[in-house]
CSV table of C-alpha atoms and ligand atoms in Angstrom, one decimal:
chain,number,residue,atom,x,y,z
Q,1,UNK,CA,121.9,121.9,120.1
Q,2,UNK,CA,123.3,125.2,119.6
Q,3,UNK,CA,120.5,127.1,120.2
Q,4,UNK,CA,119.9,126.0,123.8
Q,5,UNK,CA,121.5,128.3,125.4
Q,6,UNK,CA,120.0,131.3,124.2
Q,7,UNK,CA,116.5,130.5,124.0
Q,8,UNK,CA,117.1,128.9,128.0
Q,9,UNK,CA,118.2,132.5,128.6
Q,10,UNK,CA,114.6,133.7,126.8
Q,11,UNK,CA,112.4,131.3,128.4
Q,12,UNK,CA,113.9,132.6,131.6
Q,13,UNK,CA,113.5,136.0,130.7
Q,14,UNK,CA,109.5,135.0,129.5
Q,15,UNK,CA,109.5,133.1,132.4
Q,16,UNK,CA,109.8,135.6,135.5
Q,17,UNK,CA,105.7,136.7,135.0
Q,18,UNK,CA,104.9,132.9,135.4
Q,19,UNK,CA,107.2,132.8,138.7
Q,20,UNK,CA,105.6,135.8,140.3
Q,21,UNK,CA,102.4,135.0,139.5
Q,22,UNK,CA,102.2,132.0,141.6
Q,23,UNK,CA,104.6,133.1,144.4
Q,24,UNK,CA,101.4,135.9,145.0
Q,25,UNK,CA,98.9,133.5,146.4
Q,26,UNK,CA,101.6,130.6,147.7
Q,27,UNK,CA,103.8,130.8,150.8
Q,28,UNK,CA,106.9,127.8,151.2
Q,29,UNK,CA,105.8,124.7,152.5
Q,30,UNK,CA,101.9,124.9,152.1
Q,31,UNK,CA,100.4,121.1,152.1
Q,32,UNK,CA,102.8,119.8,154.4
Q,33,UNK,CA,102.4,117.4,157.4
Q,34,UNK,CA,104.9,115.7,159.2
Q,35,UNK,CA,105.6,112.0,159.2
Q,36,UNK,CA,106.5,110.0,162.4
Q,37,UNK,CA,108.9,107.5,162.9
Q,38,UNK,CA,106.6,105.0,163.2
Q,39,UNK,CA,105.9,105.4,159.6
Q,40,UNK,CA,109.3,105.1,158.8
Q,41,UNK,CA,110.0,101.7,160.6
Q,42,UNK,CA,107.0,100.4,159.1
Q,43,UNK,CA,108.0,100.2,155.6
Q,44,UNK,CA,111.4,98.3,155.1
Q,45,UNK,CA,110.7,98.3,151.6
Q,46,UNK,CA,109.6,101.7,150.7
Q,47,UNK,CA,106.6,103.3,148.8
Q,48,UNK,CA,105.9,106.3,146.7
Q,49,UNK,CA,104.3,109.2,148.1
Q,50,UNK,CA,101.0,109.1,148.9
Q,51,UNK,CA,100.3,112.1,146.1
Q,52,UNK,CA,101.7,110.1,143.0
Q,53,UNK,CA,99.4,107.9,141.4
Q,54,UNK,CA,100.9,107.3,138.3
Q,55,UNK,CA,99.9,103.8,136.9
Q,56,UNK,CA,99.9,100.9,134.7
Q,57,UNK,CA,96.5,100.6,133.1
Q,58,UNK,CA,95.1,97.1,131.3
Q,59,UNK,CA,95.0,97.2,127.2
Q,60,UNK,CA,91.7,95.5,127.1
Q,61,UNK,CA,89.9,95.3,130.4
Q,62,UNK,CA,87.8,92.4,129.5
Q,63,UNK,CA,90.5,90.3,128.6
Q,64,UNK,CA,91.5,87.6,130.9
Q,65,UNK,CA,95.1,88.3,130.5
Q,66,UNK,CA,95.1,91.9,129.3
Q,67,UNK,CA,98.5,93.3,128.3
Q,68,UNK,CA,99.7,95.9,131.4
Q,69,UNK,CA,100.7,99.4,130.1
Q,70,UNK,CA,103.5,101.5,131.0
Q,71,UNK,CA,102.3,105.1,131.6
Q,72,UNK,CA,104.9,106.6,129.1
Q,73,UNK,CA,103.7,110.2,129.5
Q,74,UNK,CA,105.1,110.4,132.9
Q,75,UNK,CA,108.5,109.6,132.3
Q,76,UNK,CA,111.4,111.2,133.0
Q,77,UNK,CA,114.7,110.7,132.3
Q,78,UNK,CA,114.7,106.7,130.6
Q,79,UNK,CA,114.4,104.2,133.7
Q,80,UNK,CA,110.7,102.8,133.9
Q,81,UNK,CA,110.6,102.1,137.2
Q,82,UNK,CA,109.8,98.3,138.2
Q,83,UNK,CA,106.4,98.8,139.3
Q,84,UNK,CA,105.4,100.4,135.9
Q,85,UNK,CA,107.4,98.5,133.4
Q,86,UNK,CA,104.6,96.8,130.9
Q,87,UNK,CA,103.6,93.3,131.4
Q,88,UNK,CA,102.4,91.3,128.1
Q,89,UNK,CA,101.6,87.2,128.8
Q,90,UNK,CA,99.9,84.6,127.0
Q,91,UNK,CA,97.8,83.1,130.1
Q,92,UNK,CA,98.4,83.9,133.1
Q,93,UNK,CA,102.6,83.7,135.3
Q,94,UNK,CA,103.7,81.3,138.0
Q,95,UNK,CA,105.2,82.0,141.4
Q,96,UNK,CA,108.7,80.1,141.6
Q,97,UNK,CA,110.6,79.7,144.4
Q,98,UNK,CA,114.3,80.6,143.5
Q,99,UNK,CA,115.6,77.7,145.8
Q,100,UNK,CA,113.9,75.0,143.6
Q,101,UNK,CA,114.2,76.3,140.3
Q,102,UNK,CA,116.7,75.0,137.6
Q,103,UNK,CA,117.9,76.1,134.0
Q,104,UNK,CA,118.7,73.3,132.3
Q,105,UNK,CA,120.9,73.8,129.0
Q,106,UNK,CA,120.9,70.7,126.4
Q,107,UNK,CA,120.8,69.5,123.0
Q,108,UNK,CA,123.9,70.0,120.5
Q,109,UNK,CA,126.2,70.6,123.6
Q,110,UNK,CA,129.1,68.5,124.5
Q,111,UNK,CA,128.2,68.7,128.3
Q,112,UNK,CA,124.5,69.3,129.2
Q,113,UNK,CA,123.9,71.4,132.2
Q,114,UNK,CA,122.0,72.2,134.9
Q,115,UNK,CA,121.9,75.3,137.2
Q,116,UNK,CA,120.5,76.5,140.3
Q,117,UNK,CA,120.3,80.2,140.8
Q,118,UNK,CA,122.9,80.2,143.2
Q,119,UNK,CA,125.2,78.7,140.5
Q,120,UNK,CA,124.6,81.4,138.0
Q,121,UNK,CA,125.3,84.0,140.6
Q,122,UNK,CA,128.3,83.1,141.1
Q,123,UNK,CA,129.5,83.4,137.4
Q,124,UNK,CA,130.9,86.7,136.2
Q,125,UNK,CA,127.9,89.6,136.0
Q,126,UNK,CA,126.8,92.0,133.7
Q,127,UNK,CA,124.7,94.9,134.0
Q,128,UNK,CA,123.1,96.5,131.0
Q,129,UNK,CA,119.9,99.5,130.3
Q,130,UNK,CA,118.1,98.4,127.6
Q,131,UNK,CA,114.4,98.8,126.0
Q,132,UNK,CA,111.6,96.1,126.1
Q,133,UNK,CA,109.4,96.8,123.5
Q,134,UNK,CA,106.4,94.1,122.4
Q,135,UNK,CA,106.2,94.2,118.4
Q,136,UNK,CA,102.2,95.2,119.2
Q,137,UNK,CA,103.8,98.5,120.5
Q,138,UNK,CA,101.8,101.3,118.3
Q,139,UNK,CA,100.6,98.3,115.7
Q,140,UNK,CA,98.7,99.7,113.3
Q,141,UNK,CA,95.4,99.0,115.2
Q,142,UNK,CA,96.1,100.5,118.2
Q,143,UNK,CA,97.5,103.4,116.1
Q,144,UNK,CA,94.5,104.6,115.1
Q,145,UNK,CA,91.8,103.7,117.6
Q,146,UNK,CA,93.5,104.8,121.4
Q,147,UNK,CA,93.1,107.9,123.6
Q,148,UNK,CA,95.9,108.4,125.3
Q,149,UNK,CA,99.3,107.6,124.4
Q,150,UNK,CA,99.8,105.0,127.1
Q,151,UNK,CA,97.4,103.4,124.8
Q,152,UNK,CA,99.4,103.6,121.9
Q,153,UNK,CA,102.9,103.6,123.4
Q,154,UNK,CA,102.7,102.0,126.4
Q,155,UNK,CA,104.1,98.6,125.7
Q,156,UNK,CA,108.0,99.3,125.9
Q,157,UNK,CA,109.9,100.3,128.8
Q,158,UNK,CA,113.6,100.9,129.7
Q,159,UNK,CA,115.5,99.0,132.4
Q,160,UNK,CA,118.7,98.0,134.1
Q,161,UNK,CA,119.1,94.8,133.5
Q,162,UNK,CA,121.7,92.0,135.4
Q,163,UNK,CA,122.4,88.8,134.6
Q,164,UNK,CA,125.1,86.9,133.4
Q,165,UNK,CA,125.6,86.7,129.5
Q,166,UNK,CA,124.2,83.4,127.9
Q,167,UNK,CA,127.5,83.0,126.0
Q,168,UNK,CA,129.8,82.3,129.1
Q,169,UNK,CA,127.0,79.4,129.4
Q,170,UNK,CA,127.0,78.2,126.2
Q,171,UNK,CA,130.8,77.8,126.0
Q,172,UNK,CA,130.8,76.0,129.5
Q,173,UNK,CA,128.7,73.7,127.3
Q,174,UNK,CA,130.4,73.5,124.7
Q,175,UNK,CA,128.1,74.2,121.4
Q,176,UNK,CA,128.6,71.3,118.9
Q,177,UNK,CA,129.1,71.5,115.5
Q,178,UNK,CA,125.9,72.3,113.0
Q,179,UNK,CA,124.5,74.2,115.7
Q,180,UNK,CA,122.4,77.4,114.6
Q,181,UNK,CA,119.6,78.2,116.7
Q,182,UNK,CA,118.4,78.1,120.6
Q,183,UNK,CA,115.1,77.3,122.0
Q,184,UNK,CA,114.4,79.0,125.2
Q,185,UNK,CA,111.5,77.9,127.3
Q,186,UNK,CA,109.6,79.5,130.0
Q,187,UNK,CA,108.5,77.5,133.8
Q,188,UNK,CA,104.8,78.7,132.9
Q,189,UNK,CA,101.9,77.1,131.6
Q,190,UNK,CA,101.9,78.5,128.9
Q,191,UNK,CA,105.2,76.8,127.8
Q,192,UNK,CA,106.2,80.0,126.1
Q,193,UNK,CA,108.9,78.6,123.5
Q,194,UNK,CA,110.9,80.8,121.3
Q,195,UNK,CA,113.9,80.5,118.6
Q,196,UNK,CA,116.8,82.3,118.6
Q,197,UNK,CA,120.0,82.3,116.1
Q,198,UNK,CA,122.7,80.8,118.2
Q,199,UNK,CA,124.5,84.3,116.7
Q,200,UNK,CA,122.6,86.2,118.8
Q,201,UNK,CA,123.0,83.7,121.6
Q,202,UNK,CA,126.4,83.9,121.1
Q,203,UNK,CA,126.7,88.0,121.1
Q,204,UNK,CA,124.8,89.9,123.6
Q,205,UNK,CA,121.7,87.7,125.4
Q,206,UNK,CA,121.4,88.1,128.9
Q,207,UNK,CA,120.0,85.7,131.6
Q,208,UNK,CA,118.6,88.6,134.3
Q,209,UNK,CA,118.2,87.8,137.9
Q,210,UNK,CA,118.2,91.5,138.9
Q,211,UNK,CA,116.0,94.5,137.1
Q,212,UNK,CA,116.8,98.0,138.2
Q,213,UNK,CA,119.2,97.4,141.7
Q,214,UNK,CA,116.6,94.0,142.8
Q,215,UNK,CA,115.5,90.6,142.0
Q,216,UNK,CA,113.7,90.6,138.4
Q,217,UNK,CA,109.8,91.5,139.4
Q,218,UNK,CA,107.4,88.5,139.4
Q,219,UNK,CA,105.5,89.8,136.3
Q,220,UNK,CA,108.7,90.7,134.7
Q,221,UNK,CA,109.5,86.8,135.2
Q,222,UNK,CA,111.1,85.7,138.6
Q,223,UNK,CA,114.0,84.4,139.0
Q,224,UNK,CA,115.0,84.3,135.9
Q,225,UNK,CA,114.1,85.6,132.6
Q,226,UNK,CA,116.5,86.2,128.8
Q,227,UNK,CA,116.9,89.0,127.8
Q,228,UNK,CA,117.3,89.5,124.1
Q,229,UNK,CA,118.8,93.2,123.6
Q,230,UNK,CA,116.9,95.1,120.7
Q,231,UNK,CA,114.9,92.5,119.7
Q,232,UNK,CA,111.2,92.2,119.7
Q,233,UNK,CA,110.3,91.3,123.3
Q,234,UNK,CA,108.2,87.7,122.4
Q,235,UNK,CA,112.0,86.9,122.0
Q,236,UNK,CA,112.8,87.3,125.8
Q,237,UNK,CA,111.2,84.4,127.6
Q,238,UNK,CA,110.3,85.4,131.4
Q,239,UNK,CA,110.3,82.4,134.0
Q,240,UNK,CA,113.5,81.0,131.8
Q,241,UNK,CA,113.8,76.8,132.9
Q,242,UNK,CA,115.4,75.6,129.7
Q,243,UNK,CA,117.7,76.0,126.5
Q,244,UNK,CA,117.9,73.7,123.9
Q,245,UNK,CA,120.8,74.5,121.3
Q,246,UNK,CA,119.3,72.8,117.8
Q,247,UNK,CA,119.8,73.6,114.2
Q,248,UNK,CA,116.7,74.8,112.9
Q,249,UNK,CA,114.1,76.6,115.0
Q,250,UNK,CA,111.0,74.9,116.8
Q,251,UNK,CA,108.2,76.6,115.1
Q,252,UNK,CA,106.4,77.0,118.3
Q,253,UNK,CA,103.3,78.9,118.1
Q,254,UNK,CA,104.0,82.0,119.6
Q,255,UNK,CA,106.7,82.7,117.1
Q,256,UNK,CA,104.1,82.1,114.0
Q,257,UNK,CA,101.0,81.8,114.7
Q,258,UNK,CA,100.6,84.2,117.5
Q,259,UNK,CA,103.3,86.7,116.4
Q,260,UNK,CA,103.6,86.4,112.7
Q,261,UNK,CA,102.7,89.8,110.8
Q,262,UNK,CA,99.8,89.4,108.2
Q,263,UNK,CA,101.2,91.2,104.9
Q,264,UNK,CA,98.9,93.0,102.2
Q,265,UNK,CA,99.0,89.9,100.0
Q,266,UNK,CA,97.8,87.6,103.2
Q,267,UNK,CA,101.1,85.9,103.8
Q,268,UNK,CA,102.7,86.4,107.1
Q,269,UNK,CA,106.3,88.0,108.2
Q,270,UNK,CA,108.0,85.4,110.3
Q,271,UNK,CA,111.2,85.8,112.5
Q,272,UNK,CA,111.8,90.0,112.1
Q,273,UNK,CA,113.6,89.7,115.2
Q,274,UNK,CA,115.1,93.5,115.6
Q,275,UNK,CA,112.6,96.2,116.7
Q,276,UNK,CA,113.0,99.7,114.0
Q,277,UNK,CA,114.2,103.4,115.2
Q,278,UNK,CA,110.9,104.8,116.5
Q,279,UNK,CA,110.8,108.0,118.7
Q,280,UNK,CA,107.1,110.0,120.0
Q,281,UNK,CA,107.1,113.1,121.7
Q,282,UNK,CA,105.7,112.5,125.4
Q,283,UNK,CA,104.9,116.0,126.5
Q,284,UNK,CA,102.5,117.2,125.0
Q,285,UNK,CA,101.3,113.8,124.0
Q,286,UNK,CA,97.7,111.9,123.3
Q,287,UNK,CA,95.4,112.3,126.0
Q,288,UNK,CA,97.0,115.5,127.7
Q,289,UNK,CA,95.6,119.3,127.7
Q,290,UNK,CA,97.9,122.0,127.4
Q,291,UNK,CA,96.9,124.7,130.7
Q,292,UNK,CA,98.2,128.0,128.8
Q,293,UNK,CA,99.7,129.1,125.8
Q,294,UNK,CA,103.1,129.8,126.0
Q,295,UNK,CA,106.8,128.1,127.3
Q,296,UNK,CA,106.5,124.2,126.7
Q,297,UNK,CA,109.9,121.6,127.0
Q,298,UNK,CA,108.8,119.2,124.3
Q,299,UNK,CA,110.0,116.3,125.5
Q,300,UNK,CA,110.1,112.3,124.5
Q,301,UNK,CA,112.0,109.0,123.8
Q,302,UNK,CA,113.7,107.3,121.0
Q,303,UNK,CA,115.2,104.0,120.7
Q,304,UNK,CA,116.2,101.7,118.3
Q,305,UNK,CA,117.2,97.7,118.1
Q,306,UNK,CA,120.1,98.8,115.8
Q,307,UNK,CA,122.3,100.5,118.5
Q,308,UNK,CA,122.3,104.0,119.4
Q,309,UNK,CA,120.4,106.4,118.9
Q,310,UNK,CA,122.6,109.4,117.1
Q,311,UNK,CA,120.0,112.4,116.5
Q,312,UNK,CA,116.1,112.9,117.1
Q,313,UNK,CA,114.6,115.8,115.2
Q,314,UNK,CA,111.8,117.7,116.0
Q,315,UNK,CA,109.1,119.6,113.5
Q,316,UNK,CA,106.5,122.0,115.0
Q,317,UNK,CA,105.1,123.1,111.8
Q,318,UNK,CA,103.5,120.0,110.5
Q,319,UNK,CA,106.6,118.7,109.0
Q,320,UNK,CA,107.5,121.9,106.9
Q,321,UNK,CA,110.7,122.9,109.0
Q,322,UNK,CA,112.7,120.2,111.8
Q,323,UNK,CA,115.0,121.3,114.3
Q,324,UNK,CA,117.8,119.2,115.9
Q,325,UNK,CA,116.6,118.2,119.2
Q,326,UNK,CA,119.0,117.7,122.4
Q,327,UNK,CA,119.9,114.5,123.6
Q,328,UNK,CA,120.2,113.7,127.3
Q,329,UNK,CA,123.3,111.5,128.9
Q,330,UNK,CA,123.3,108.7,129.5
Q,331,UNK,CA,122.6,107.2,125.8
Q,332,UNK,CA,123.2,103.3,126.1
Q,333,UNK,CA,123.0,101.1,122.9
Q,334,UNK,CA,119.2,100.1,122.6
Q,335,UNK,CA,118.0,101.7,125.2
Q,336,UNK,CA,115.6,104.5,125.4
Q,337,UNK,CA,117.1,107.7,124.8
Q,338,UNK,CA,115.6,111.3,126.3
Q,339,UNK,CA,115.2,114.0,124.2
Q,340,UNK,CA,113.7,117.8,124.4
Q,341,UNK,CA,113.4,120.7,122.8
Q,342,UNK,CA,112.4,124.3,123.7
Q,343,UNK,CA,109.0,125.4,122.1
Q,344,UNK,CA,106.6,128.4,122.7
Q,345,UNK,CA,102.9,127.3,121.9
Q,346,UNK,CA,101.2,130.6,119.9
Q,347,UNK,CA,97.7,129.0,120.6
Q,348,UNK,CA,97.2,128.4,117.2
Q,349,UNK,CA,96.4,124.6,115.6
Q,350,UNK,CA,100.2,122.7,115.5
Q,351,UNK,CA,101.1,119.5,114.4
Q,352,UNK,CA,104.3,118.0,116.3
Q,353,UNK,CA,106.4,114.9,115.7
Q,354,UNK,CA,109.6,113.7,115.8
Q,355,UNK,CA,112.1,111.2,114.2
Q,356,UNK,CA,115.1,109.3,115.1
Q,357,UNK,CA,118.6,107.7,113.6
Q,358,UNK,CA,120.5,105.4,114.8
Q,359,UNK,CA,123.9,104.4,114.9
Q,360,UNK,CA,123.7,102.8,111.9
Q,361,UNK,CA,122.1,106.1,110.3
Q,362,UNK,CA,118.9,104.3,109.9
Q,363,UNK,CA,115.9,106.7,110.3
Q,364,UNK,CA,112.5,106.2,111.5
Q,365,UNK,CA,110.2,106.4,108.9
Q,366,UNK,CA,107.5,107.7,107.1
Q,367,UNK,CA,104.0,106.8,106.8
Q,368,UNK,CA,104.6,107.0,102.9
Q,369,UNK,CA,108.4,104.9,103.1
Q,370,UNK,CA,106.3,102.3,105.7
Q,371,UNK,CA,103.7,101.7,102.7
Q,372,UNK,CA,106.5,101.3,100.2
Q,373,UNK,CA,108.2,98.9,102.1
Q,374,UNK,CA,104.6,97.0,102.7
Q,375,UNK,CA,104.1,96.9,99.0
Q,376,UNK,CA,101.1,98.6,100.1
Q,377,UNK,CA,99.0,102.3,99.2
Q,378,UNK,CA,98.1,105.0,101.9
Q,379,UNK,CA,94.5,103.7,102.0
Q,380,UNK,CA,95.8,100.0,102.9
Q,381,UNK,CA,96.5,101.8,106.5
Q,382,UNK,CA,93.4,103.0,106.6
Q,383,UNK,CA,91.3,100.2,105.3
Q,384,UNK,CA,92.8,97.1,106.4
Q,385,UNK,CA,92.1,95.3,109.3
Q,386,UNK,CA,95.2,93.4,109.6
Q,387,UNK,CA,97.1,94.1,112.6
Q,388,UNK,CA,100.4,95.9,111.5
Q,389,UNK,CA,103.2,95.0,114.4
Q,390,UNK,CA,106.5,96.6,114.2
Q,391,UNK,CA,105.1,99.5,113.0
Q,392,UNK,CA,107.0,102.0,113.4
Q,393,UNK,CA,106.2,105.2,111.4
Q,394,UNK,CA,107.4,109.2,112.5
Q,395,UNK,CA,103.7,109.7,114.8
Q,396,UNK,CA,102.2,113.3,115.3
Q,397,UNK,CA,100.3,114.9,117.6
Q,398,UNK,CA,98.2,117.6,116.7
Q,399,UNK,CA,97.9,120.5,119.4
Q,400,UNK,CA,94.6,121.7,118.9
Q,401,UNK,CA,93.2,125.8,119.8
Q,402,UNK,CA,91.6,124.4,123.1
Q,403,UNK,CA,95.0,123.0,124.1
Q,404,UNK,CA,94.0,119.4,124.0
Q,405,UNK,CA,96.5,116.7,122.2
Q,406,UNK,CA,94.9,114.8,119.0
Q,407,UNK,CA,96.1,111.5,117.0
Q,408,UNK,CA,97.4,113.3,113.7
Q,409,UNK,CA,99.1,110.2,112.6
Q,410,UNK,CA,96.4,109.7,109.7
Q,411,UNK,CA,95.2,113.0,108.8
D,501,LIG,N1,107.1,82.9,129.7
D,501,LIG,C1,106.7,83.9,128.9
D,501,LIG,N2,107.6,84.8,128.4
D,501,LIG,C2,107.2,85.8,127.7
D,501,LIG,C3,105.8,86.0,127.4
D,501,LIG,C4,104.9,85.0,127.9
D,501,LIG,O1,103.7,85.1,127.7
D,501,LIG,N3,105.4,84.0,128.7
D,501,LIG,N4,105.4,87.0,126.6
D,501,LIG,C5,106.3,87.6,125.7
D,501,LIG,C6,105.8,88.9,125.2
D,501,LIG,S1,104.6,88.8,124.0
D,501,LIG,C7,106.4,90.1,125.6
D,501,LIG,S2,105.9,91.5,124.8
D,501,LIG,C8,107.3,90.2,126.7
D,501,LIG,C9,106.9,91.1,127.8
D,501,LIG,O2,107.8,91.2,128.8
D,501,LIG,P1,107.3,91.9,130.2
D,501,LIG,O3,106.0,91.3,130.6
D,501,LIG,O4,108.4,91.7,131.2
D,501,LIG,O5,107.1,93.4,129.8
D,501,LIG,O6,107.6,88.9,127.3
D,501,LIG,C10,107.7,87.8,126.4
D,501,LIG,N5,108.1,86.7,127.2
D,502,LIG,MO1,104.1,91.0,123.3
């Protein structure tokens, strides 16, 4: 962005009264105790601070396996950290032990094989940041009817993720001829089942034993879970104990019934497999009150399924004008992707929003281009009760005199 440096050098300028304004009433190191040893032996797997209490909340409450959401609006940078990434099961997971568990890989193989963990650490690794992001990630439902954008947004999260590549285990397999599609299913009791184009299989899947530096979380499915880059997260089976390599796909119910998306005419999208660019604004978000008018850093994420994300723009104005905003390194292929921009807040009613493109110049988008695409009219978002997943339109937030942070996405 060229115009970072020089408005840096304003809001530094602007800045200065903020500064010496608090310095008045605050002297260094107020609120401090110090912390013994003792405490420090204690926890040979550390904890946060005592003072952070940022959290995952529970989609529905009253659910009895409510979908865990990742509090988005205190992100920085594009790791979730483990203990926040978003959990979303169909009943509830299971506790393996890593020394009895197997993978068993079978069907049109020439050798079928089985693996203990130790075995599949010991083949070459790979460690890649990508985006989880469930296709009921801002569906049109919870679009419109959420207060805070963990609500909305709070089912994708970014991670490290380290495994070894599910090709380098098919080819010890040896696919057979007529081959086209894998069947991955989970340890559970829900005997999660998905189908995935051997394709894919073949290109960049990942079985992950480690999740940001340590063993894959239980929730996050211990010891072993695929990984299915860019693509809606239903595809990446946690508590992975079996591959099957077929040549047509099972059918299972997660992957229709559960998962299909009901169109305007009542039929249902099956298999969309890659999730869409889609960006949102963070800070100020949903939920959050702005103190003061004055210097904000707008800040969010962008990622998409189709690669990297190449540019995020940014409109204060209610869409009239968009600026280019700045992308942070590191930018990984589907992986969430930091992005700011500097903005002085007037007091006055705004409307903010942002939108992506990817590598492949793909750009997030519209409200209007989503309806076209639907077959659909602007009312049908209002109106319908079908549950819209992958829906990924540009999404404002409209900063309001008092500060707060509204849902402008319909109005
Ligand atoms: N075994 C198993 N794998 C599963 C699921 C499940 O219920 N059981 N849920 C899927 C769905 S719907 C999503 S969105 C992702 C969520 O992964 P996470 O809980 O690690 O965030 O896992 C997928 N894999
Ligand atoms: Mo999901």
């Amino acid at each position: 962005m060229s115009s970072k440096g020089s408005s840096r050098r304003r809001f530094l300028k602007e800045g200065v009264a903020l500064t010496g304004l608090a310095a008045a009433g605050a002297r260094p190191g107020m609120g401090q105790v110090e912390t013994s040893q003792v405490v420090k032996n204690t926890r040979p797997y550390g904890e946060r601070s005592r003072f952070v209490t940022s959290a995952r909340i529970p989609d529905d409450p009253t659910s009895r396996s409510p979908a865990i959401l990742t509090p988005i609006q205190d992100s920085a940078g594009i790791i979730t950290p483990s203990g926040l990434h978003f959990i979303a099961e169909h009943y509830d997971g299971v506790d393996i032990d890593p020394q009895q568990h197997r993978l068993l890989i079978h069907g049109m193989v020439d050798r079928p094989l089985i693996f203990t963990m130790d075995d599949l650490k010991r083949l070459p690794a790979v460690s890649r940041v990508h985006f989880l992001e469930c296709p009921g990630n801002t569906s049109l439902r919870r679009s419109k009817n959420t207060e805070s954008i963990q609500q909305t947004h709070g089912r994708t999260s970014c991670s490290e993720w380290t495994g070894v590549l599910l090709s380098v285990l098919l080819r010890r397999a040896g696919v057979q001829k007529g081959a086209s599609w894998i069947v991955a299913e989970s340890a559970d009791r829900a005997r999660y089942i998905k189908s995935i184009p051997l394709d894919k299989a073949m290109d960049d899947i990942l079985l992950a034993y480690y999740q940001n530096g340590e063993p894959v979380r239980p929730e996050q499915g211990f010891p072993l879970r695929l990984f299915v880059p860019g693509w809606e997260a239903i595809s990446s089976v946690k508590w992975l104990r079996r591959i099957e390599v077929v040549d047509q796909p099972h059918m299972a119910r997660w992957e229709t019934i559960t998962h299909g998306s009901i169109r305007g005419d009542g039929k249902a999208r099956w298999f969309e497999f890659e999730m869409g660019p889609k960006s949102v604004i963070t800070r100020p978000s949903l939920g959050q009150r702005l103190p003061s008018r004055g210097y904000y850093e707008i800040t969010g994420l962008a990622w998409s399924g189709g690669g990297g994300i190449r540019r995020v723009e940014v409109s204060t104005d209610g869409g009239r004008t968009w600026k280019d905003a700045q992308i942070h390194e590191p930018v990984y292929r589907m992986a969430h992707t930091r992005f700011s921009l500097d903005w002085t807040w007037d007091g006055t009613e705004q409307v903010i929003q942002s939108r992506c493109t990817d590598e492949r110049g793909d750009v997030q988008p519209t409200l209007e281009q989503l309806a076209e695409v639907w077959g659909v009219d602007m009312e049908y978002w209002k109106t319908t009760t079908n549950n819209v997943l992958k829906f990924n339109p540009i999404f404002r937030w409209r900063v309001t005199r008092d500060g707060s942070v509204q849902n402008a996405l319909f109005s």
